[in-house]
Amino acid sequence: MTEADVSQARPPRVRVRRRALHGVLLLDKPLGLSSNDALQKAKWLLRAEKAGHTGTLDPLATGLLPLCFGAATKFSQLSLDADKRYLATLALGVRTTTGDAEGEVLERLEADHITREQVQAVSRAFIGEIDQMPPMYSALKHEGKALYEYARAGVEIERKSRRVTIHSIDIVAMHPGTVTLDVRCTKGTYIRTLAEDIGAALGVGASLAALRRTGSGGLTLDGAVTLAQIEALPDDQRTALLTSPDRLLLDAPELRLDMPEAVRFLSGLRRRVDAPDAERVRVYGPEPRAFLGSAHITSGELIADRLLTPPEVQALISA
């Protein structure tokens, strides 16, 4: 069979028609997929033109990965900067090259004697502002390359510690050799490093056996869907899974404008408003679903930060 015959035997490729979608999808990321792989799969399933995620989850991690489509990508930084919440399962007495279950075991120590009271006492020392050394097995860049690329090549790169805040650490479950912690923290916290540090303080070492993100800012796993659940839906029902872009700003106060003022605001003009100063507000037009964008108020003046375009506003109203 010639190459031409093989080419003719192949079924024609079906071109996916992309569509402009605007909103936030709460994805429950599966184990084994990178955040970008999960994003691309969801983008393909929804046939979306433009999409982005709001913070990386390692392939080992599962849980909440808010995905932004269309106009919502303008506000993705808000979720990226938000505090996070995790369920972290620590393998006590097990140290690995990567600090998690994917690495080679460096040491195993008996840890069945560790008590809940010991874990509680040690965890308290990590609550508040702490300095963390970014692990070599991380996506942090050095001269354009991720640190994990250097680590796989056996190269150690000098890193600077970073300051993060651990708001709380609570024990959810404890069994011989493992403990599951509910951790609330600021963005940029390395839970693998926290697991290793807690293990070191206990005197037996530890690594991260499993990690599940349960919260990002005001977003939780409530209403989150899996890729399998999206795929099981008919195409015309998948877009109903998206919520409005203002889902990312629900912790900010709302300000509603009449039609003339809304038009001026969308053009970028500063407006005088009878409202107290605020670092961030959600701004709406007269229509209930007419989300216009985010702004801040200084000395009675409304100043736009991120604006939707008129077609994007109309798409939200019509959705």
PDB file of N, CA and C in Angstrom, residues 14-101:
ATOM      1  N   VAL A  14     -12.110  15.810  11.882  1.00  0.00           N
ATOM      2  CA  VAL A  14     -13.250  16.683  12.138  1.00  0.00           C
ATOM      3  C   VAL A  14     -12.744  17.957  12.799  1.00  0.00           C
ATOM      4  N   ARG A  15     -12.967  19.072  12.168  1.00  0.00           N
ATOM      5  CA  ARG A  15     -12.521  20.349  12.705  1.00  0.00           C
ATOM      6  C   ARG A  15     -13.501  20.817  13.780  1.00  0.00           C
ATOM      7  N   VAL A  16     -12.981  21.051  14.976  1.00  0.00           N
ATOM      8  CA  VAL A  16     -13.825  21.490  16.090  1.00  0.00           C
ATOM      9  C   VAL A  16     -14.093  22.985  15.959  1.00  0.00           C
ATOM     10  N   ARG A  17     -15.345  23.338  15.929  1.00  0.00           N
ATOM     11  CA  ARG A  17     -15.711  24.762  15.860  1.00  0.00           C
ATOM     12  C   ARG A  17     -15.693  25.356  17.263  1.00  0.00           C
ATOM     13  N   ARG A  18     -14.765  26.265  17.483  1.00  0.00           N
ATOM     14  CA  ARG A  18     -14.636  26.902  18.790  1.00  0.00           C
ATOM     15  C   ARG A  18     -15.720  27.952  18.980  1.00  0.00           C
ATOM     16  N   ARG A  19     -16.058  28.209  20.239  1.00  0.00           N
ATOM     17  CA  ARG A  19     -17.078  29.218  20.523  1.00  0.00           C
ATOM     18  C   ARG A  19     -16.596  30.121  21.651  1.00  0.00           C
ATOM     19  N   ALA A  20     -17.071  31.347  21.645  1.00  0.00           N
ATOM     20  CA  ALA A  20     -16.713  32.323  22.676  1.00  0.00           C
ATOM     21  C   ALA A  20     -17.548  32.046  23.926  1.00  0.00           C
ATOM     22  N   LEU A  21     -16.886  31.608  24.976  1.00  0.00           N
ATOM     23  CA  LEU A  21     -17.546  31.359  26.254  1.00  0.00           C
ATOM     24  C   LEU A  21     -16.951  32.273  27.309  1.00  0.00           C
ATOM     25  N   HIS A  22     -17.795  32.692  28.255  1.00  0.00           N
ATOM     26  CA  HIS A  22     -17.341  33.604  29.306  1.00  0.00           C
ATOM     27  C   HIS A  22     -17.840  33.077  30.648  1.00  0.00           C
ATOM     28  N   GLY A  23     -16.921  32.695  31.513  1.00  0.00           N
ATOM     29  CA  GLY A  23     -17.352  32.215  32.820  1.00  0.00           C
ATOM     30  C   GLY A  23     -16.269  31.416  33.516  1.00  0.00           C
ATOM     31  N   VAL A  24     -16.632  30.871  34.669  1.00  0.00           N
ATOM     32  CA  VAL A  24     -15.711  30.118  35.517  1.00  0.00           C
ATOM     33  C   VAL A  24     -16.234  28.689  35.659  1.00  0.00           C
ATOM     34  N   LEU A  25     -15.345  27.741  35.460  1.00  0.00           N
ATOM     35  CA  LEU A  25     -15.664  26.329  35.662  1.00  0.00           C
ATOM     36  C   LEU A  25     -14.872  25.826  36.857  1.00  0.00           C
ATOM     37  N   LEU A  26     -15.561  25.276  37.837  1.00  0.00           N
ATOM     38  CA  LEU A  26     -14.893  24.678  38.991  1.00  0.00           C
ATOM     39  C   LEU A  26     -14.613  23.219  38.665  1.00  0.00           C
ATOM     40  N   LEU A  27     -13.363  22.944  38.345  1.00  0.00           N
ATOM     41  CA  LEU A  27     -12.969  21.592  37.958  1.00  0.00           C
ATOM     42  C   LEU A  27     -12.366  20.862  39.145  1.00  0.00           C
ATOM     43  N   ASP A  28     -12.767  19.612  39.317  1.00  0.00           N
ATOM     44  CA  ASP A  28     -12.151  18.720  40.292  1.00  0.00           C
ATOM     45  C   ASP A  28     -11.083  17.930  39.533  1.00  0.00           C
ATOM     46  N   LYS A  29      -9.834  18.421  39.600  1.00  0.00           N
ATOM     47  CA  LYS A  29      -8.762  17.837  38.793  1.00  0.00           C
ATOM     48  C   LYS A  29      -8.451  16.414  39.226  1.00  0.00           C
ATOM     49  N   PRO A  30      -8.287  15.515  38.257  1.00  0.00           N
ATOM     50  CA  PRO A  30      -7.977  14.122  38.618  1.00  0.00           C
ATOM     51  C   PRO A  30      -6.497  13.925  38.927  1.00  0.00           C
ATOM     52  N   LEU A  31      -6.200  12.820  39.537  1.00  0.00           N
ATOM     53  CA  LEU A  31      -4.827  12.414  39.815  1.00  0.00           C
ATOM     54  C   LEU A  31      -4.116  12.091  38.506  1.00  0.00           C
ATOM     55  N   GLY A  32      -2.870  12.522  38.391  1.00  0.00           N
ATOM     56  CA  GLY A  32      -2.048  12.138  37.250  1.00  0.00           C
ATOM     57  C   GLY A  32      -1.996  13.128  36.115  1.00  0.00           C
ATOM     58  N   LEU A  33      -2.910  14.085  36.064  1.00  0.00           N
ATOM     59  CA  LEU A  33      -2.895  15.100  35.017  1.00  0.00           C
ATOM     60  C   LEU A  33      -2.259  16.377  35.539  1.00  0.00           C
ATOM     61  N   SER A  34      -1.472  17.042  34.692  1.00  0.00           N
ATOM     62  CA  SER A  34      -0.990  18.370  35.044  1.00  0.00           C
ATOM     63  C   SER A  34      -2.149  19.352  34.936  1.00  0.00           C
ATOM     64  N   SER A  35      -1.981  20.522  35.529  1.00  0.00           N
ATOM     65  CA  SER A  35      -3.038  21.541  35.449  1.00  0.00           C
ATOM     66  C   SER A  35      -3.297  21.936  34.008  1.00  0.00           C
ATOM     67  N   ASN A  36      -2.230  22.055  33.216  1.00  0.00           N
ATOM     68  CA  ASN A  36      -2.412  22.453  31.820  1.00  0.00           C
ATOM     69  C   ASN A  36      -3.101  21.361  31.009  1.00  0.00           C
ATOM     70  N   ASP A  37      -2.761  20.098  31.285  1.00  0.00           N
ATOM     71  CA  ASP A  37      -3.445  19.001  30.587  1.00  0.00           C
ATOM     72  C   ASP A  37      -4.940  19.007  30.900  1.00  0.00           C
ATOM     73  N   ALA A  38      -5.270  19.249  32.172  1.00  0.00           N
ATOM     74  CA  ALA A  38      -6.685  19.293  32.572  1.00  0.00           C
ATOM     75  C   ALA A  38      -7.385  20.474  31.907  1.00  0.00           C
ATOM     76  N   LEU A  39      -6.705  21.610  31.848  1.00  0.00           N
ATOM     77  CA  LEU A  39      -7.267  22.788  31.189  1.00  0.00           C
ATOM     78  C   LEU A  39      -7.545  22.516  29.717  1.00  0.00           C
ATOM     79  N   GLN A  40      -6.569  21.949  29.019  1.00  0.00           N
ATOM     80  CA  GLN A  40      -6.738  21.707  27.585  1.00  0.00           C
ATOM     81  C   GLN A  40      -7.857  20.711  27.311  1.00  0.00           C
ATOM     82  N   LYS A  41      -8.000  19.705  28.184  1.00  0.00           N
ATOM     83  CA  LYS A  41      -9.083  18.734  28.031  1.00  0.00           C
ATOM     84  C   LYS A  41     -10.442  19.403  28.214  1.00  0.00           C
ATOM     85  N   ALA A  42     -10.555  20.230  29.258  1.00  0.00           N
ATOM     86  CA  ALA A  42     -11.826  20.937  29.501  1.00  0.00           C
ATOM     87  C   ALA A  42     -12.121  21.926  28.377  1.00  0.00           C
ATOM     88  N   LYS A  43     -11.102  22.611  27.912  1.00  0.00           N
ATOM     89  CA  LYS A  43     -11.277  23.573  26.815  1.00  0.00           C
ATOM     90  C   LYS A  43     -11.786  22.867  25.560  1.00  0.00           C
ATOM     91  N   TRP A  44     -11.245  21.672  25.288  1.00  0.00           N
ATOM     92  CA  TRP A  44     -11.682  20.894  24.123  1.00  0.00           C
ATOM     93  C   TRP A  44     -13.108  20.415  24.303  1.00  0.00           C
ATOM     94  N   LEU A  45     -13.454  19.938  25.506  1.00  0.00           N
ATOM     95  CA  LEU A  45     -14.806  19.431  25.753  1.00  0.00           C
ATOM     96  C   LEU A  45     -15.851  20.534  25.611  1.00  0.00           C
ATOM     97  N   LEU A  46     -15.505  21.769  25.973  1.00  0.00           N
ATOM     98  CA  LEU A  46     -16.445  22.887  25.885  1.00  0.00           C
ATOM     99  C   LEU A  46     -16.320  23.643  24.567  1.00  0.00           C
ATOM    100  N   ARG A  47     -15.364  23.239  23.747  1.00  0.00           N
ATOM    101  CA  ARG A  47     -15.116  23.905  22.460  1.00  0.00           C
ATOM    102  C   ARG A  47     -14.894  25.407  22.644  1.00  0.00           C
ATOM    103  N   ALA A  48     -14.132  25.761  23.667  1.00  0.00           N
ATOM    104  CA  ALA A  48     -13.940  27.161  24.021  1.00  0.00           C
ATOM    105  C   ALA A  48     -12.783  27.781  23.242  1.00  0.00           C
ATOM    106  N   GLU A  49     -12.927  29.059  22.923  1.00  0.00           N
ATOM    107  CA  GLU A  49     -11.881  29.771  22.199  1.00  0.00           C
ATOM    108  C   GLU A  49     -10.712  30.140  23.112  1.00  0.00           C
ATOM    109  N   LYS A  50     -11.021  30.608  24.320  1.00  0.00           N
ATOM    110  CA  LYS A  50      -9.978  31.139  25.196  1.00  0.00           C
ATOM    111  C   LYS A  50     -10.202  30.652  26.618  1.00  0.00           C
ATOM    112  N   ALA A  51      -9.131  30.141  27.244  1.00  0.00           N
ATOM    113  CA  ALA A  51      -9.268  29.632  28.612  1.00  0.00           C
ATOM    114  C   ALA A  51      -7.916  29.650  29.307  1.00  0.00           C
ATOM    115  N   GLY A  52      -7.966  29.682  30.638  1.00  0.00           N
ATOM    116  CA  GLY A  52      -6.748  29.638  31.442  1.00  0.00           C
ATOM    117  C   GLY A  52      -7.086  29.134  32.835  1.00  0.00           C
ATOM    118  N   HIS A  53      -6.064  28.594  33.541  1.00  0.00           N
ATOM    119  CA  HIS A  53      -6.320  28.144  34.912  1.00  0.00           C
ATOM    120  C   HIS A  53      -5.796  29.176  35.908  1.00  0.00           C
ATOM    121  N   THR A  54      -6.082  28.962  37.170  1.00  0.00           N
ATOM    122  CA  THR A  54      -5.805  29.983  38.182  1.00  0.00           C
ATOM    123  C   THR A  54      -4.815  29.498  39.237  1.00  0.00           C
ATOM    124  N   GLY A  55      -3.842  28.724  38.813  1.00  0.00           N
ATOM    125  CA  GLY A  55      -2.847  28.247  39.768  1.00  0.00           C
ATOM    126  C   GLY A  55      -2.571  26.771  39.574  1.00  0.00           C
ATOM    127  N   THR A  56      -1.306  26.432  39.555  1.00  0.00           N
ATOM    128  CA  THR A  56      -0.893  25.074  39.212  1.00  0.00           C
ATOM    129  C   THR A  56      -1.110  24.086  40.349  1.00  0.00           C
ATOM    130  N   LEU A  57      -1.608  22.921  39.991  1.00  0.00           N
ATOM    131  CA  LEU A  57      -1.642  21.762  40.877  1.00  0.00           C
ATOM    132  C   LEU A  57      -0.745  20.691  40.273  1.00  0.00           C
ATOM    133  N   ASP A  58       0.133  20.100  41.092  1.00  0.00           N
ATOM    134  CA  ASP A  58       0.995  19.033  40.607  1.00  0.00           C
ATOM    135  C   ASP A  58       0.158  17.851  40.120  1.00  0.00           C
ATOM    136  N   PRO A  59       0.700  17.030  39.216  1.00  0.00           N
ATOM    137  CA  PRO A  59      -0.026  15.827  38.790  1.00  0.00           C
ATOM    138  C   PRO A  59      -0.427  14.942  39.961  1.00  0.00           C
ATOM    139  N   LEU A  60       0.384  14.919  41.038  1.00  0.00           N
ATOM    140  CA  LEU A  60       0.061  14.111  42.216  1.00  0.00           C
ATOM    141  C   LEU A  60      -1.171  14.624  42.952  1.00  0.00           C
ATOM    142  N   ALA A  61      -1.458  15.919  42.797  1.00  0.00           N
ATOM    143  CA  ALA A  61      -2.554  16.549  43.543  1.00  0.00           C
ATOM    144  C   ALA A  61      -3.874  16.433  42.791  1.00  0.00           C
ATOM    145  N   THR A  62      -4.958  16.390  43.552  1.00  0.00           N
ATOM    146  CA  THR A  62      -6.303  16.414  42.989  1.00  0.00           C
ATOM    147  C   THR A  62      -7.036  17.630  43.571  1.00  0.00           C
ATOM    148  N   GLY A  63      -8.257  17.841  43.089  1.00  0.00           N
ATOM    149  CA  GLY A  63      -9.096  18.845  43.733  1.00  0.00           C
ATOM    150  C   GLY A  63      -9.328  20.095  42.928  1.00  0.00           C
ATOM    151  N   LEU A  64      -9.654  21.157  43.630  1.00  0.00           N
ATOM    152  CA  LEU A  64     -10.182  22.377  43.031  1.00  0.00           C
ATOM    153  C   LEU A  64      -9.187  23.067  42.111  1.00  0.00           C
ATOM    154  N   LEU A  65      -9.582  23.198  40.852  1.00  0.00           N
ATOM    155  CA  LEU A  65      -8.815  23.945  39.860  1.00  0.00           C
ATOM    156  C   LEU A  65      -9.793  24.842  39.108  1.00  0.00           C
ATOM    157  N   PRO A  66      -9.965  26.093  39.556  1.00  0.00           N
ATOM    158  CA  PRO A  66     -10.872  26.987  38.839  1.00  0.00           C
ATOM    159  C   PRO A  66     -10.319  27.307  37.447  1.00  0.00           C
ATOM    160  N   LEU A  67     -11.147  27.130  36.435  1.00  0.00           N
ATOM    161  CA  LEU A  67     -10.766  27.433  35.061  1.00  0.00           C
ATOM    162  C   LEU A  67     -11.547  28.653  34.590  1.00  0.00           C
ATOM    163  N   CYS A  68     -10.857  29.568  33.934  1.00  0.00           N
ATOM    164  CA  CYS A  68     -11.481  30.799  33.465  1.00  0.00           C
ATOM    165  C   CYS A  68     -11.603  30.772  31.950  1.00  0.00           C
ATOM    166  N   PHE A  69     -12.783  31.144  31.466  1.00  0.00           N
ATOM    167  CA  PHE A  69     -13.041  31.153  30.036  1.00  0.00           C
ATOM    168  C   PHE A  69     -13.390  32.569  29.588  1.00  0.00           C
ATOM    169  N   GLY A  70     -12.833  32.961  28.456  1.00  0.00           N
ATOM    170  CA  GLY A  70     -13.163  34.251  27.867  1.00  0.00           C
ATOM    171  C   GLY A  70     -12.916  35.421  28.798  1.00  0.00           C
ATOM    172  N   ALA A  71     -13.964  36.207  29.062  1.00  0.00           N
ATOM    173  CA  ALA A  71     -13.854  37.410  29.879  1.00  0.00           C
ATOM    174  C   ALA A  71     -13.368  37.116  31.292  1.00  0.00           C
ATOM    175  N   ALA A  72     -13.626  35.916  31.783  1.00  0.00           N
ATOM    176  CA  ALA A  72     -13.211  35.574  33.147  1.00  0.00           C
ATOM    177  C   ALA A  72     -11.700  35.540  33.302  1.00  0.00           C
ATOM    178  N   THR A  73     -10.961  35.333  32.193  1.00  0.00           N
ATOM    179  CA  THR A  73      -9.506  35.300  32.287  1.00  0.00           C
ATOM    180  C   THR A  73      -8.945  36.637  32.755  1.00  0.00           C
ATOM    181  N   LYS A  74      -9.705  37.717  32.598  1.00  0.00           N
ATOM    182  CA  LYS A  74      -9.254  39.034  33.060  1.00  0.00           C
ATOM    183  C   LYS A  74      -9.146  39.102  34.577  1.00  0.00           C
ATOM    184  N   PHE A  75      -9.808  38.177  35.257  1.00  0.00           N
ATOM    185  CA  PHE A  75      -9.845  38.215  36.728  1.00  0.00           C
ATOM    186  C   PHE A  75      -9.170  36.989  37.346  1.00  0.00           C
ATOM    187  N   SER A  76      -8.477  36.204  36.519  1.00  0.00           N
ATOM    188  CA  SER A  76      -7.870  34.967  37.019  1.00  0.00           C
ATOM    189  C   SER A  76      -6.799  35.228  38.082  1.00  0.00           C
ATOM    190  N   GLN A  77      -6.139  36.388  38.016  1.00  0.00           N
ATOM    191  CA  GLN A  77      -5.098  36.698  38.994  1.00  0.00           C
ATOM    192  C   GLN A  77      -5.661  36.752  40.411  1.00  0.00           C
ATOM    193  N   LEU A  78      -6.939  37.131  40.537  1.00  0.00           N
ATOM    194  CA  LEU A  78      -7.557  37.216  41.861  1.00  0.00           C
ATOM    195  C   LEU A  78      -7.572  35.852  42.532  1.00  0.00           C
ATOM    196  N   SER A  79      -7.907  34.809  41.760  1.00  0.00           N
ATOM    197  CA  SER A  79      -7.912  33.463  42.319  1.00  0.00           C
ATOM    198  C   SER A  79      -6.494  32.958  42.536  1.00  0.00           C
ATOM    199  N   LEU A  80      -5.591  33.351  41.644  1.00  0.00           N
ATOM    200  CA  LEU A  80      -4.195  32.954  41.792  1.00  0.00           C
ATOM    201  C   LEU A  80      -3.610  33.505  43.088  1.00  0.00           C
ATOM    202  N   ASP A  81      -3.976  34.734  43.440  1.00  0.00           N
ATOM    203  CA  ASP A  81      -3.439  35.394  44.633  1.00  0.00           C
ATOM    204  C   ASP A  81      -4.170  35.008  45.915  1.00  0.00           C
ATOM    205  N   ALA A  82      -5.287  34.311  45.795  1.00  0.00           N
ATOM    206  CA  ALA A  82      -6.124  34.026  46.960  1.00  0.00           C
ATOM    207  C   ALA A  82      -5.495  32.980  47.874  1.00  0.00           C
ATOM    208  N   ASP A  83      -5.938  32.971  49.128  1.00  0.00           N
ATOM    209  CA  ASP A  83      -5.527  31.926  50.062  1.00  0.00           C
ATOM    210  C   ASP A  83      -6.029  30.574  49.569  1.00  0.00           C
ATOM    211  N   LYS A  84      -5.327  29.518  49.981  1.00  0.00           N
ATOM    212  CA  LYS A  84      -5.668  28.170  49.542  1.00  0.00           C
ATOM    213  C   LYS A  84      -5.964  27.276  50.748  1.00  0.00           C
ATOM    214  N   ARG A  85      -6.667  26.176  50.475  1.00  0.00           N
ATOM    215  CA  ARG A  85      -6.958  25.187  51.507  1.00  0.00           C
ATOM    216  C   ARG A  85      -6.714  23.794  50.942  1.00  0.00           C
ATOM    217  N   TYR A  86      -6.048  22.940  51.720  1.00  0.00           N
ATOM    218  CA  TYR A  86      -5.672  21.613  51.255  1.00  0.00           C
ATOM    219  C   TYR A  86      -5.956  20.551  52.309  1.00  0.00           C
ATOM    220  N   LEU A  87      -6.219  19.343  51.826  1.00  0.00           N
ATOM    221  CA  LEU A  87      -6.145  18.139  52.649  1.00  0.00           C
ATOM    222  C   LEU A  87      -4.850  17.443  52.269  1.00  0.00           C
ATOM    223  N   ALA A  88      -3.917  17.370  53.217  1.00  0.00           N
ATOM    224  CA  ALA A  88      -2.604  16.799  52.954  1.00  0.00           C
ATOM    225  C   ALA A  88      -2.403  15.554  53.805  1.00  0.00           C
ATOM    226  N   THR A  89      -2.113  14.440  53.145  1.00  0.00           N
ATOM    227  CA  THR A  89      -1.828  13.199  53.861  1.00  0.00           C
ATOM    228  C   THR A  89      -0.326  12.975  53.895  1.00  0.00           C
ATOM    229  N   LEU A  90       0.218  12.879  55.100  1.00  0.00           N
ATOM    230  CA  LEU A  90       1.651  12.715  55.289  1.00  0.00           C
ATOM    231  C   LEU A  90       1.972  11.249  55.580  1.00  0.00           C
ATOM    232  N   ALA A  91       2.995  10.739  54.901  1.00  0.00           N
ATOM    233  CA  ALA A  91       3.527   9.411  55.217  1.00  0.00           C
ATOM    234  C   ALA A  91       4.641   9.626  56.240  1.00  0.00           C
ATOM    235  N   LEU A  92       4.364   9.333  57.494  1.00  0.00           N
ATOM    236  CA  LEU A  92       5.334   9.555  58.559  1.00  0.00           C
ATOM    237  C   LEU A  92       6.429   8.491  58.508  1.00  0.00           C
ATOM    238  N   GLY A  93       7.665   8.929  58.730  1.00  0.00           N
ATOM    239  CA  GLY A  93       8.782   7.995  58.730  1.00  0.00           C
ATOM    240  C   GLY A  93       9.322   7.670  57.357  1.00  0.00           C
ATOM    241  N   VAL A  94       8.802   8.331  56.319  1.00  0.00           N
ATOM    242  CA  VAL A  94       9.249   8.065  54.944  1.00  0.00           C
ATOM    243  C   VAL A  94       9.770   9.364  54.322  1.00  0.00           C
ATOM    244  N   ARG A  95      11.052   9.401  54.014  1.00  0.00           N
ATOM    245  CA  ARG A  95      11.636  10.536  53.302  1.00  0.00           C
ATOM    246  C   ARG A  95      11.949  10.121  51.869  1.00  0.00           C
ATOM    247  N   THR A  96      11.625  10.984  50.913  1.00  0.00           N
ATOM    248  CA  THR A  96      11.867  10.670  49.503  1.00  0.00           C
ATOM    249  C   THR A  96      12.663  11.785  48.840  1.00  0.00           C
ATOM    250  N   THR A  97      13.160  11.513  47.650  1.00  0.00           N
ATOM    251  CA  THR A  97      13.967  12.492  46.915  1.00  0.00           C
ATOM    252  C   THR A  97      13.163  13.722  46.517  1.00  0.00           C
ATOM    253  N   THR A  98      11.867  13.562  46.311  1.00  0.00           N
ATOM    254  CA  THR A  98      11.028  14.669  45.854  1.00  0.00           C
ATOM    255  C   THR A  98      10.155  15.261  46.949  1.00  0.00           C
ATOM    256  N   GLY A  99      10.133  14.613  48.108  1.00  0.00           N
ATOM    257  CA  GLY A  99       9.265  15.084  49.186  1.00  0.00           C
ATOM    258  C   GLY A  99       7.844  14.574  49.065  1.00  0.00           C
ATOM    259  N   ASP A 100       7.586  13.753  48.031  1.00  0.00           N
ATOM    260  CA  ASP A 100       6.243  13.187  47.867  1.00  0.00           C
ATOM    261  C   ASP A 100       6.349  11.738  47.413  1.00  0.00           C
ATOM    262  N   ALA A 101       5.203  11.143  47.095  1.00  0.00           N
ATOM    263  CA  ALA A 101       5.156   9.719  46.775  1.00  0.00           C
ATOM    264  C   ALA A 101       5.788   9.374  45.438  1.00  0.00           C
TER     265      ALA A 101
END
